[in-house]
mmCIF file of C-alpha atoms and ligand atoms in Angstrom:
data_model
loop_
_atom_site.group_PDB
_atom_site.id
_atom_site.type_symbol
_atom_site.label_atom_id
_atom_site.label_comp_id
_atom_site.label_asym_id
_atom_site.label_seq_id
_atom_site.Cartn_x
_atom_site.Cartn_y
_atom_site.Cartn_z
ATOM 1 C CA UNK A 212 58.601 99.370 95.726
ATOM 2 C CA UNK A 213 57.503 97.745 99.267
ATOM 3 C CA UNK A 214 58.999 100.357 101.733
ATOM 4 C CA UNK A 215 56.708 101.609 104.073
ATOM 5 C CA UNK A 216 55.509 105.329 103.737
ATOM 6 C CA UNK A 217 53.958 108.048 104.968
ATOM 7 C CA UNK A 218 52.691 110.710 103.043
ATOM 8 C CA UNK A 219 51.534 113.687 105.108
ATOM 9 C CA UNK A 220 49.642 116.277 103.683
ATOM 10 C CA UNK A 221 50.244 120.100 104.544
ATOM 11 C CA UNK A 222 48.093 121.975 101.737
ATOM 12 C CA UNK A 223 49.151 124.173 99.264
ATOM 13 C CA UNK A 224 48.576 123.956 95.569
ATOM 14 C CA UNK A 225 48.903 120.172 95.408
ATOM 15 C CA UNK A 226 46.000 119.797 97.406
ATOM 16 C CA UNK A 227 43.827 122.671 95.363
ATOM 17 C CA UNK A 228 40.833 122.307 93.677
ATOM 18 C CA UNK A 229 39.058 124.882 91.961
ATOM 19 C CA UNK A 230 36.107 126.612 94.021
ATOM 20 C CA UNK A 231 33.981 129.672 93.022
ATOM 21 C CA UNK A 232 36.623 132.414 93.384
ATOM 22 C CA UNK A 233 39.552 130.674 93.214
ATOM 23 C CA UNK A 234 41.149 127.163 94.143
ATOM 24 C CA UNK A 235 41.391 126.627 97.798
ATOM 25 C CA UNK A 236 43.814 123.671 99.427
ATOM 26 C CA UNK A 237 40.783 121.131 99.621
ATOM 27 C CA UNK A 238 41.897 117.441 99.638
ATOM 28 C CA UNK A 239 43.295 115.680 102.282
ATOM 29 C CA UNK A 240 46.422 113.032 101.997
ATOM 30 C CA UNK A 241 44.405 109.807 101.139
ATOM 31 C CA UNK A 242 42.975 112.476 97.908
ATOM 32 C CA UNK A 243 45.911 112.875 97.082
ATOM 33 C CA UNK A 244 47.310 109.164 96.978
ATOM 34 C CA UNK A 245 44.343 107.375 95.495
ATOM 35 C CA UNK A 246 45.095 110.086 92.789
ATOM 36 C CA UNK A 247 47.969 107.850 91.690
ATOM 37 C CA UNK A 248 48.106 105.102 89.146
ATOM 38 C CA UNK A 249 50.380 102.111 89.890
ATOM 39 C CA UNK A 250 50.942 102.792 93.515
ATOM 40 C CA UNK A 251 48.935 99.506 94.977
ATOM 41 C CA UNK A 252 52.562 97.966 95.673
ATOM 42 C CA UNK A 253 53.347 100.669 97.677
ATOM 43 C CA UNK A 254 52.404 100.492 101.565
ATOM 44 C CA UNK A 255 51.426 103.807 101.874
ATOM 45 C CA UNK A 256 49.812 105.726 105.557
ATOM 46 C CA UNK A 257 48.256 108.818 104.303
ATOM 47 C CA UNK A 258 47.759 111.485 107.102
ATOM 48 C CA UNK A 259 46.878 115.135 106.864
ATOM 49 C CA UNK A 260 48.617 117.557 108.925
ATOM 50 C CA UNK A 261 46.893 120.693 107.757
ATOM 51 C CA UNK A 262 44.659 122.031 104.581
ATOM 52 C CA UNK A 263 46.439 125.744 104.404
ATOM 53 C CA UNK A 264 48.392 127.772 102.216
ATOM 54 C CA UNK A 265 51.704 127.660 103.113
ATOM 55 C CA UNK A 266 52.259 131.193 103.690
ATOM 56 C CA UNK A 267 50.451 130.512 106.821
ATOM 57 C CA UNK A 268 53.017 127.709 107.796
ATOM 58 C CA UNK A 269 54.689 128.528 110.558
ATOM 59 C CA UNK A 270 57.773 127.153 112.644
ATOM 60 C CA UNK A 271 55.255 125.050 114.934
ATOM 61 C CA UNK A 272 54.214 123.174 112.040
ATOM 62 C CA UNK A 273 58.124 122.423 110.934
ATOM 63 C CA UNK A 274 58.392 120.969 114.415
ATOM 64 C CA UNK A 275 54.915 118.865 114.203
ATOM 65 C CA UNK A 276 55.979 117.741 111.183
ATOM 66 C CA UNK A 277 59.835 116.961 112.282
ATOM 67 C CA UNK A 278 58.143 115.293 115.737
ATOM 68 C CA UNK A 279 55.681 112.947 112.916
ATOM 69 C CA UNK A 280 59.090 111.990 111.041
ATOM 70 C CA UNK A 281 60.528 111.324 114.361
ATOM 71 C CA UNK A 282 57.894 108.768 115.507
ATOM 72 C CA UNK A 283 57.139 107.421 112.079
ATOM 73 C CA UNK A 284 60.553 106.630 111.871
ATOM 74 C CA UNK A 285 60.758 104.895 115.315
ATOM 75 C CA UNK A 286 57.835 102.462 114.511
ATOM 76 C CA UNK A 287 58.367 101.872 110.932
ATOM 77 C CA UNK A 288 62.012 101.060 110.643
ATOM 78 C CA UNK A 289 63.008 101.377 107.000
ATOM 79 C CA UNK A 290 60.510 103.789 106.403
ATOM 80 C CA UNK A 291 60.086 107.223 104.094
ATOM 81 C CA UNK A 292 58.364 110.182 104.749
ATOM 82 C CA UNK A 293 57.114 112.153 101.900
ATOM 83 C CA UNK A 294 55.029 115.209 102.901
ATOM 84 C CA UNK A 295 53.145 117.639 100.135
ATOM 85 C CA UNK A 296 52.951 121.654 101.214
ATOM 86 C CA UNK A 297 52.828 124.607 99.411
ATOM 87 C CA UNK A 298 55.576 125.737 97.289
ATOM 88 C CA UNK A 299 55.580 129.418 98.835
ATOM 89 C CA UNK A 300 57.338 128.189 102.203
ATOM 90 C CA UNK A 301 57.839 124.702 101.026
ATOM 91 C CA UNK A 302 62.162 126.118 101.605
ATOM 92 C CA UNK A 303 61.525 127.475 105.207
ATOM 93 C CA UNK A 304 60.118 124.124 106.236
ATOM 94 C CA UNK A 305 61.872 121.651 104.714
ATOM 95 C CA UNK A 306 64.903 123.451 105.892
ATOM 96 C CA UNK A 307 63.636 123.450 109.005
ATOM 97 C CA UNK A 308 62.858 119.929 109.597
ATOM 98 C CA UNK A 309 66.478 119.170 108.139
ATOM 99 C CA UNK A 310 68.454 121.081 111.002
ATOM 100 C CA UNK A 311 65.984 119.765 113.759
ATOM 101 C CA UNK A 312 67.251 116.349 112.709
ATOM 102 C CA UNK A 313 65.849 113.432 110.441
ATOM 103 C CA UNK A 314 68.586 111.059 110.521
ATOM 104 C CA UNK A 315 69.056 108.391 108.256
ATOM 105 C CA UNK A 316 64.793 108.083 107.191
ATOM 106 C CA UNK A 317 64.415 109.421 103.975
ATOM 107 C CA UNK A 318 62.349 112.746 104.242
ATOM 108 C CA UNK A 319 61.228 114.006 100.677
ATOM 109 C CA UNK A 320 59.017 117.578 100.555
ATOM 110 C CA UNK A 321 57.248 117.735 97.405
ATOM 111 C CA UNK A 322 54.179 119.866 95.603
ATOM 112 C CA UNK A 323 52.698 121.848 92.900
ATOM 113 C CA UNK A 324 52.152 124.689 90.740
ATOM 114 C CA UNK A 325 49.300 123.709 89.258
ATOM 115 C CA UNK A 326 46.510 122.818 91.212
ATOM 116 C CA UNK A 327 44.289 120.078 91.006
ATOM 117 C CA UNK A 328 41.978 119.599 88.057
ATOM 118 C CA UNK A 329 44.070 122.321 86.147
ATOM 119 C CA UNK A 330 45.700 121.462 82.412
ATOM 120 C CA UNK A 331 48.975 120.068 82.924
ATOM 121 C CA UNK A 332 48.585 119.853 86.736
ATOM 122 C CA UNK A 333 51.842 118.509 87.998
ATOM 123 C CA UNK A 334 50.853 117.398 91.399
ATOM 124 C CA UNK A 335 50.610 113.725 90.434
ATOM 125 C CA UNK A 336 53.517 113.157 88.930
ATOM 126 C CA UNK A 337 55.303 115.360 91.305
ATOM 127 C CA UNK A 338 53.893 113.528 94.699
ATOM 128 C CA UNK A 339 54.834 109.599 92.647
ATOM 129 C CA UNK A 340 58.291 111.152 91.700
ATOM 130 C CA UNK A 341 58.786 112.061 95.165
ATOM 131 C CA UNK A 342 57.645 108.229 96.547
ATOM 132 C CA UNK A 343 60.194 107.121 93.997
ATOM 133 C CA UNK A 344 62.746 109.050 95.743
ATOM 134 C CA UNK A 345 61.944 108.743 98.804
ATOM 135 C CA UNK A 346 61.794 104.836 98.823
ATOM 136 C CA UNK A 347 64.996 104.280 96.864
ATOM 137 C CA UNK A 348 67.564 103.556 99.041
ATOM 138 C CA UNK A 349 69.892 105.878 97.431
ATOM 139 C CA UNK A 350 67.554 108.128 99.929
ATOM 140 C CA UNK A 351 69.029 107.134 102.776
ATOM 141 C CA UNK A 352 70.871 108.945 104.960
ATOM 142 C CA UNK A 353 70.671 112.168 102.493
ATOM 143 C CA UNK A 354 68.740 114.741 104.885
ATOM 144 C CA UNK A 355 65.592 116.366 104.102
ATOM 145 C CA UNK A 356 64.938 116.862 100.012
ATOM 146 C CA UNK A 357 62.639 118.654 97.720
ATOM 147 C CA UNK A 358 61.657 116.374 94.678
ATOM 148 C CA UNK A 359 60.134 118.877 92.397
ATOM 149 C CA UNK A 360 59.962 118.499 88.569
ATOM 150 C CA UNK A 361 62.106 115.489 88.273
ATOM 151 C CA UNK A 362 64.533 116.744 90.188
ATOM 152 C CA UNK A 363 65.790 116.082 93.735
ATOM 153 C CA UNK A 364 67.219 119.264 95.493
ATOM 154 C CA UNK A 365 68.452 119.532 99.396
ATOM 155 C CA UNK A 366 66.802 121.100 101.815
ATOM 156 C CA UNK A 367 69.873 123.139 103.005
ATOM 157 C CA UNK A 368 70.270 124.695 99.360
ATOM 158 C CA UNK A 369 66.667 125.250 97.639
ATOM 159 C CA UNK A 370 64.877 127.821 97.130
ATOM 160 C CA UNK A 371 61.605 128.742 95.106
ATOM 161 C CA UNK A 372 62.697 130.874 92.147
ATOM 162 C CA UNK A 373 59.737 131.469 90.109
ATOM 163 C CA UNK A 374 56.092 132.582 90.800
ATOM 164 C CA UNK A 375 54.216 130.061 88.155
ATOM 165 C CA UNK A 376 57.191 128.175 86.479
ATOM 166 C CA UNK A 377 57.220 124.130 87.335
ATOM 167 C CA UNK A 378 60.541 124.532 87.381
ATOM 168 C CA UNK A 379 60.222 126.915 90.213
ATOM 169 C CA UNK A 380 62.851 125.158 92.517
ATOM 170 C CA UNK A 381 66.550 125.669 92.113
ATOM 171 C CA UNK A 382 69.500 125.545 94.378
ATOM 172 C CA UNK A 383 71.958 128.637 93.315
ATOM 173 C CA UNK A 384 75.272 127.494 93.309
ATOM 174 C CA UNK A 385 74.431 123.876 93.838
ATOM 175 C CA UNK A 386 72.262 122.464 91.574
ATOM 176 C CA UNK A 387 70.217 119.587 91.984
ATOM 177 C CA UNK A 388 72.076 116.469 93.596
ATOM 178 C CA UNK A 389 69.930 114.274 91.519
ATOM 179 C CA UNK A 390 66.893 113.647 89.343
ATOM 180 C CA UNK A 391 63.977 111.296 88.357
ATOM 181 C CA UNK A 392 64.261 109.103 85.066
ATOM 182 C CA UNK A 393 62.014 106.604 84.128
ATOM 183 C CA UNK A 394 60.018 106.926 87.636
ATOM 184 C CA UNK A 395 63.633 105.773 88.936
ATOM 185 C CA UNK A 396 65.808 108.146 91.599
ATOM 186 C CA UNK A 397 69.021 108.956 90.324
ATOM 187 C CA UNK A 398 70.982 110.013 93.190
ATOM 188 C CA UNK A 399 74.331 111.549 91.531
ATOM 189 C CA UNK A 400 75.498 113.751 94.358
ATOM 190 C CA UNK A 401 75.520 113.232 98.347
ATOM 191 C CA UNK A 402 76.028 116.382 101.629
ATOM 192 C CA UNK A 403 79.644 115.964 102.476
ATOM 193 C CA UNK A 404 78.508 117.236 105.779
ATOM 194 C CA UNK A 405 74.563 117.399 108.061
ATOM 195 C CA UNK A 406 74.172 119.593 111.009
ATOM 196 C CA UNK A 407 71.198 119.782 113.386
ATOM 197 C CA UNK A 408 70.393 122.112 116.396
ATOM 198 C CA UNK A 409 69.087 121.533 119.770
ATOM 199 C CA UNK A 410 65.108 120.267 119.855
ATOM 200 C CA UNK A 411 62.869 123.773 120.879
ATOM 201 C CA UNK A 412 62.923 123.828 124.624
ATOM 202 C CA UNK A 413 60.255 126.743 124.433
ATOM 203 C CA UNK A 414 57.556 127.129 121.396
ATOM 204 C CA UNK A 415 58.811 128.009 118.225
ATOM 205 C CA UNK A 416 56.213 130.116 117.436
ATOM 206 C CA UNK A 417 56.621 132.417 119.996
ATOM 207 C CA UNK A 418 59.856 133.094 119.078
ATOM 208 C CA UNK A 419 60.044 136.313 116.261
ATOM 209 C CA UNK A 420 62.816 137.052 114.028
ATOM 210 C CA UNK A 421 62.428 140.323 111.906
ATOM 211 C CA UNK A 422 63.975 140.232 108.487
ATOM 212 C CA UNK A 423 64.898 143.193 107.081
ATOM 213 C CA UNK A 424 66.388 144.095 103.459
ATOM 214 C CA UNK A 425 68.725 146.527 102.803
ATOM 215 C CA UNK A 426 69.057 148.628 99.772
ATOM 216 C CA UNK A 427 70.768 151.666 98.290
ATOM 217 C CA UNK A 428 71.185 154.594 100.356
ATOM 218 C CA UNK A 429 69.344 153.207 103.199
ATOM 219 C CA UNK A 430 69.613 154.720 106.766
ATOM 220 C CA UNK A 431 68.434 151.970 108.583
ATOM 221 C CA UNK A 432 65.855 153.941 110.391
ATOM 222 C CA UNK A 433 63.551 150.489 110.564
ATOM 223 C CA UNK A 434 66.318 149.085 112.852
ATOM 224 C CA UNK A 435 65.379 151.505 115.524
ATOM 225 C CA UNK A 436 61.989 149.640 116.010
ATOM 226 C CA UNK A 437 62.545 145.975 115.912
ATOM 227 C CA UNK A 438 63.438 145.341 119.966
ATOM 228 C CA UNK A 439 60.108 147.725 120.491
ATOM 229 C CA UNK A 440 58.350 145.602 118.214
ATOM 230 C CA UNK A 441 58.896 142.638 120.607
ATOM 231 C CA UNK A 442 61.473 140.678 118.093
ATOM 232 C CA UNK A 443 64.228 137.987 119.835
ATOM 233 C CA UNK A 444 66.221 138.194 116.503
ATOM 234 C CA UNK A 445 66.853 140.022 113.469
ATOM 235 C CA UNK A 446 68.113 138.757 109.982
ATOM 236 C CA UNK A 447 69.539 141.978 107.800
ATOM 237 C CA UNK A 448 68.942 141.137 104.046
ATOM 238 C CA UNK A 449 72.755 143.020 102.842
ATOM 239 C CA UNK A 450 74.088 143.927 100.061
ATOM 240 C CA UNK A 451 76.703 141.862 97.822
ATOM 241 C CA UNK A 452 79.204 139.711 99.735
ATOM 242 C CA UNK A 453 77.636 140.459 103.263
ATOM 243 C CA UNK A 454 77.527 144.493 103.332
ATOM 244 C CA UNK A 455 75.771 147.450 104.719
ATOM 245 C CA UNK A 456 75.704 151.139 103.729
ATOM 246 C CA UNK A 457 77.786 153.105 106.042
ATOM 247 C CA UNK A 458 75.223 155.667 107.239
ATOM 248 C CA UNK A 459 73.089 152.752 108.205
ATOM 249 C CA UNK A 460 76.254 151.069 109.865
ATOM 250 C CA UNK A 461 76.751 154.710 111.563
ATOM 251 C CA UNK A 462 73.371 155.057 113.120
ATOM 252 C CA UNK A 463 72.605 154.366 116.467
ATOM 253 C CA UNK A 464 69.458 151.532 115.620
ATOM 254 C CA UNK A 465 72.310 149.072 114.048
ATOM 255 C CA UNK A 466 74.541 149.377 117.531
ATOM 256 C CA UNK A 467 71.243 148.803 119.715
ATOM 257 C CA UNK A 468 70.071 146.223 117.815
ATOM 258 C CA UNK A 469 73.234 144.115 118.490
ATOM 259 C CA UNK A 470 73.339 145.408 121.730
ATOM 260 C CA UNK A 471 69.736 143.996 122.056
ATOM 261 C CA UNK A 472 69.639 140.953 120.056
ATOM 262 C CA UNK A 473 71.598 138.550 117.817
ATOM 263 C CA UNK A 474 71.657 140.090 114.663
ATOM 264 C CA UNK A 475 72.834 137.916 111.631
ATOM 265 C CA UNK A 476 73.643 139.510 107.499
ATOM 266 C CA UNK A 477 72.845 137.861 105.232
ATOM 267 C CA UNK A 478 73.021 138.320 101.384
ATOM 268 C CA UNK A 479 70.473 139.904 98.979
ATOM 269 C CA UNK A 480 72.510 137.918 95.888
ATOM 270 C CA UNK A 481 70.693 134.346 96.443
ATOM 271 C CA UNK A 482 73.685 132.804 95.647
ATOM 272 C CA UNK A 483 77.720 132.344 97.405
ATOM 273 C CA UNK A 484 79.314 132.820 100.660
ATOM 274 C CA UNK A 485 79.354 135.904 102.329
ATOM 275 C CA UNK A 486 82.727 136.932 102.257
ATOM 276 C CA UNK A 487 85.113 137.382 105.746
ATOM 277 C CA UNK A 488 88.301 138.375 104.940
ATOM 278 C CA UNK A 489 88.192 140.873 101.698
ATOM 279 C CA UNK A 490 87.002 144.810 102.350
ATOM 280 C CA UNK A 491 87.910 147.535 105.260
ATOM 281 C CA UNK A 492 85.716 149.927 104.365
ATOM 282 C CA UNK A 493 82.278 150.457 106.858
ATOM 283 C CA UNK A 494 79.770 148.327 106.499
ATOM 284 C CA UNK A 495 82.136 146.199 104.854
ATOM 285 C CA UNK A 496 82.150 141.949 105.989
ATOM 286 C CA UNK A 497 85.233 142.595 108.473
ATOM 287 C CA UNK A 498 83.653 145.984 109.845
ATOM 288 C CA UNK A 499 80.182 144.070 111.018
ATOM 289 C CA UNK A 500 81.866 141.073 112.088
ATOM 290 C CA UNK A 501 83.572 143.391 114.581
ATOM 291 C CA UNK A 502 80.246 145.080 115.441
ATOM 292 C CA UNK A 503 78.740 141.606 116.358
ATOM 293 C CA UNK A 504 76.968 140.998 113.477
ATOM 294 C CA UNK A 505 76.805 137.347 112.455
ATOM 295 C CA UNK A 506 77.858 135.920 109.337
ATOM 296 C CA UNK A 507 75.043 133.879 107.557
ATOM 297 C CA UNK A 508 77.327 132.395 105.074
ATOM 298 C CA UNK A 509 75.735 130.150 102.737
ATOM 299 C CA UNK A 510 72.695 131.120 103.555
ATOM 300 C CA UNK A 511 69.838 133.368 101.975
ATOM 301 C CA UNK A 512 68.581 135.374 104.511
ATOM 302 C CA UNK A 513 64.931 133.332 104.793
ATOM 303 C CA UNK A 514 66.784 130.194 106.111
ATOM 304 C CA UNK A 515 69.172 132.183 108.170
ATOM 305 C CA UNK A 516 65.602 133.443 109.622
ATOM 306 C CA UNK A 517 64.467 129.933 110.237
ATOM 307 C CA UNK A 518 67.803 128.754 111.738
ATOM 308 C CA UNK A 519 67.619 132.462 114.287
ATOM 309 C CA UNK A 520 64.105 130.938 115.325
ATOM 310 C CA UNK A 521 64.933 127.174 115.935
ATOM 311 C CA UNK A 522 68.387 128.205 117.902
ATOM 312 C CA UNK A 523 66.552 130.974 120.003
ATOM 313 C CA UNK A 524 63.575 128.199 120.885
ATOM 314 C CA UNK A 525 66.570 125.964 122.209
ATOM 315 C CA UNK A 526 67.832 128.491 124.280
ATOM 316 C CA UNK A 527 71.278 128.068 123.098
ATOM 317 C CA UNK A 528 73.846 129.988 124.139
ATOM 318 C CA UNK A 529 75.634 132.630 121.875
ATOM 319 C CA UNK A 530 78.887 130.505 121.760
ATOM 320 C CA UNK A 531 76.846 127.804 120.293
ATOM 321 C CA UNK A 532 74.756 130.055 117.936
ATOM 322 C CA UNK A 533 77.468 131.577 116.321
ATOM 323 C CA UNK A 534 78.755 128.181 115.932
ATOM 324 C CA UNK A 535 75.504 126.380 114.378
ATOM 325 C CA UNK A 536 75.657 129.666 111.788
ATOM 326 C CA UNK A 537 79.470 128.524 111.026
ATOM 327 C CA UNK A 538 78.724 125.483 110.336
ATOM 328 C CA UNK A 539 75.228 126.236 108.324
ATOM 329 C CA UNK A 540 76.551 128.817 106.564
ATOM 330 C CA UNK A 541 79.402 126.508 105.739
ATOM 331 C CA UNK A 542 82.658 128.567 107.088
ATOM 332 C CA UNK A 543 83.312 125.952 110.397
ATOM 333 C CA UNK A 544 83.536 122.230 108.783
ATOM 334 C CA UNK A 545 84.676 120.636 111.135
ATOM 335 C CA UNK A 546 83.020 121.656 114.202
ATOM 336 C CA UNK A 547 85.888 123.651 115.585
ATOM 337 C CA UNK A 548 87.757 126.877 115.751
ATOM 338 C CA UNK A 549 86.606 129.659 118.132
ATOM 339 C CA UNK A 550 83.036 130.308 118.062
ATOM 340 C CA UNK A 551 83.369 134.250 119.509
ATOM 341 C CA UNK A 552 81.685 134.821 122.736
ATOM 342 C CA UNK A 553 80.363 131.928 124.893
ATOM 343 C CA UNK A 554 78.390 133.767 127.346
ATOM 344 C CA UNK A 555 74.224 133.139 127.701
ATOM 345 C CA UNK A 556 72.411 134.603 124.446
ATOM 346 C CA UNK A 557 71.293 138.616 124.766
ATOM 347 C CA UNK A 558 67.711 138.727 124.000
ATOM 348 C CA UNK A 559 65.585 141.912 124.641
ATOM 349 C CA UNK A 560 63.885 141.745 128.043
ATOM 350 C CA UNK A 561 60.343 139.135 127.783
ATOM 351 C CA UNK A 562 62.207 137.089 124.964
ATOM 352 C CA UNK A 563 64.104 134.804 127.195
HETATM 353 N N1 DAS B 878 51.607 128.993 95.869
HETATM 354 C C1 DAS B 878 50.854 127.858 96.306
HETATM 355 C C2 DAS B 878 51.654 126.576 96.129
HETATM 356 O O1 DAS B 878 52.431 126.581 95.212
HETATM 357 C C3 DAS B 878 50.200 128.036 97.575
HETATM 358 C C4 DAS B 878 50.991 127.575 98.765
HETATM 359 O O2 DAS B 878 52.191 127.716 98.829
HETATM 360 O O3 DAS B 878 50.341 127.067 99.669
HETATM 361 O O4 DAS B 878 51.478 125.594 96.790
#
């Protein structure tokens, strides 16, 4: 293995070591890749980004670390980027350096549950499984993956599943496109299709989505304070195929919101499309597609969240939203079809 890499640290477990109360993300990238036996063939740049848990990540570090990939990939042709974070966001981020755009460099998110120093610590063997990946040119051209536990997982499908388990990441529905044998990528399965939105034109982080959940016999009373609250967006974590109770559906906070906002449903499942075509009944699919609701498809409602955020920071317009969900959440393939209205994107007043 000669490619050139980067590995750029973000924190999290991988980069724990035990401290007086607790283990604390401590060591920076060149910690982490002196760590590893056998990797003096490899032409590693070791950078940190950040020492932080990653449920302080936020959507300005997706684009730092998309802009890094960016440039790394412009002066290093052939390159791979591997980057270790924290496992509790590691799916926000990823996913969100996969729709800003990677293009063919091999971008591979990997990192622990175990920290440092711990029995059975996986870091290691995660962060050289993850080189391996990301420097076999099977890697090429696949979008942004998560090599975790031997096995090599999109960006666009994983999620974590498990609070302690090494085998916290899955992709529902999916599966794993490939896996690690032998230190060796095995790439078995490739995206028919990659999708990116517009760069940020304003700061990601200054753009809020809420995300709500829905469950039984809710009124939706939460709805009525989300514009108030200073949010551009909402995500609505829904029930089964993509639905809402009705008395939530018939209060007034549901038809502001949407008057307000963009307001996608998701699904509370973790796993399918939403549907579009199957129930009548209110707060059924077809009865908030009417109400303006958008369909998240595919997608859970944490990276519908993310993909709200990047798409309100590029100042899209709603034609173009509603199309970037289609094609996201996997209902548009081919880029066409009617993408609803076209007009400039309703945001609440200060959000534009
Ligand atoms: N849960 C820890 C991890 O797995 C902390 C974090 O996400 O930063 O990395």
């Amino acid at each position: 293995m000669t490619a050139r890499v980067l590995v750029l640290a973000c924190g999290g477990t991988i980069s724990s070591t035990p401290g007086p109360n607790g283990a604390m993300p401590q060591l920076e990238a060149h910690d982490l890749v002196d760590e590893l036996r056998g990797g003096a063939s490899l032409r590693v740049t070791s950078e940190t980004h950040s020492l932080i848990a990653s449920s302080d990540a936020t959507m300005a570090d997706a684009v730092a670390i998309w802009q890094r990939v960016r440039q790394w990939s412009h002066t290093t042709p052939g390159g791979a980027v591997v980057v270790t974070h924290g496992t509790d966001t590691m799916e926000e981020i990823a996913f969100a350096v996969e729709a800003l755009g990677v293009g063919p460099t091999p971008v591979v998110f990997t990192g622990a549950m175990r920290y440092a120093g711990s029995l059975g610590a996986d870091g290691g063997a995660n962060l050289r499984s993850a080189i391996s990946v990301a420097t076999s040119p099977e890697a090429a051209d696949m979008g942004v993956l998560v090599v975790f536990n031997d096995e090599i997982h999109l960006a666009t499908r994983v999620r974590k599943s498990h609070t302690s388990n090494v085998a916290t990441f899955v992709s529902p529905g999916f599966g794993p496109i490939g896996y690690v044998h032998e230190g060796q990528a095995r790439v078995v399965l490739r995206p028919a299709l990659r999708f990116n939105v517009a760069a940020p034109t304003r700061p990601a982080d200054e753009v809020s989505v809420a995300l709500i959940s829905v469950g039984a016999g809710d009124d939706g009373r939460l709805l009525r304070y989300v514009e108030a609250a200073g949010y551009a967006g909402a995500v609505i974590e829904g029930l089964g195929g993509g639905h809402l109770p009705s008395r939530l559906v018939a209060s007034d906070g549901l038809a502001e919101l949407v008057t307000a906002m963009p307001v996608v449903v998701a699904s509370r499942c973790g796993a399918g499309e939403l549907l579009q075509h199957t129930y009548a009944f209110p707060g059924s699919e077809q009865d908030l597609a009417r109400r303006g609701l958008i369909n998240a498809g595919v997608l859970d409602a944490t990276k519908a969240r993310v993909l709200l955020v990047l798409l309100i920071a590029s100042q899209c317009r709603e034609g173009q939203l509603r199309s970037a969900f289609a094609r996201f959440g996997g209902y548009e393939q081919d880029g066409g079809g009617s993408v609803g209205r076209s007009g400039e994107l309703r945001l609440p007043a200060g959000q534009r």
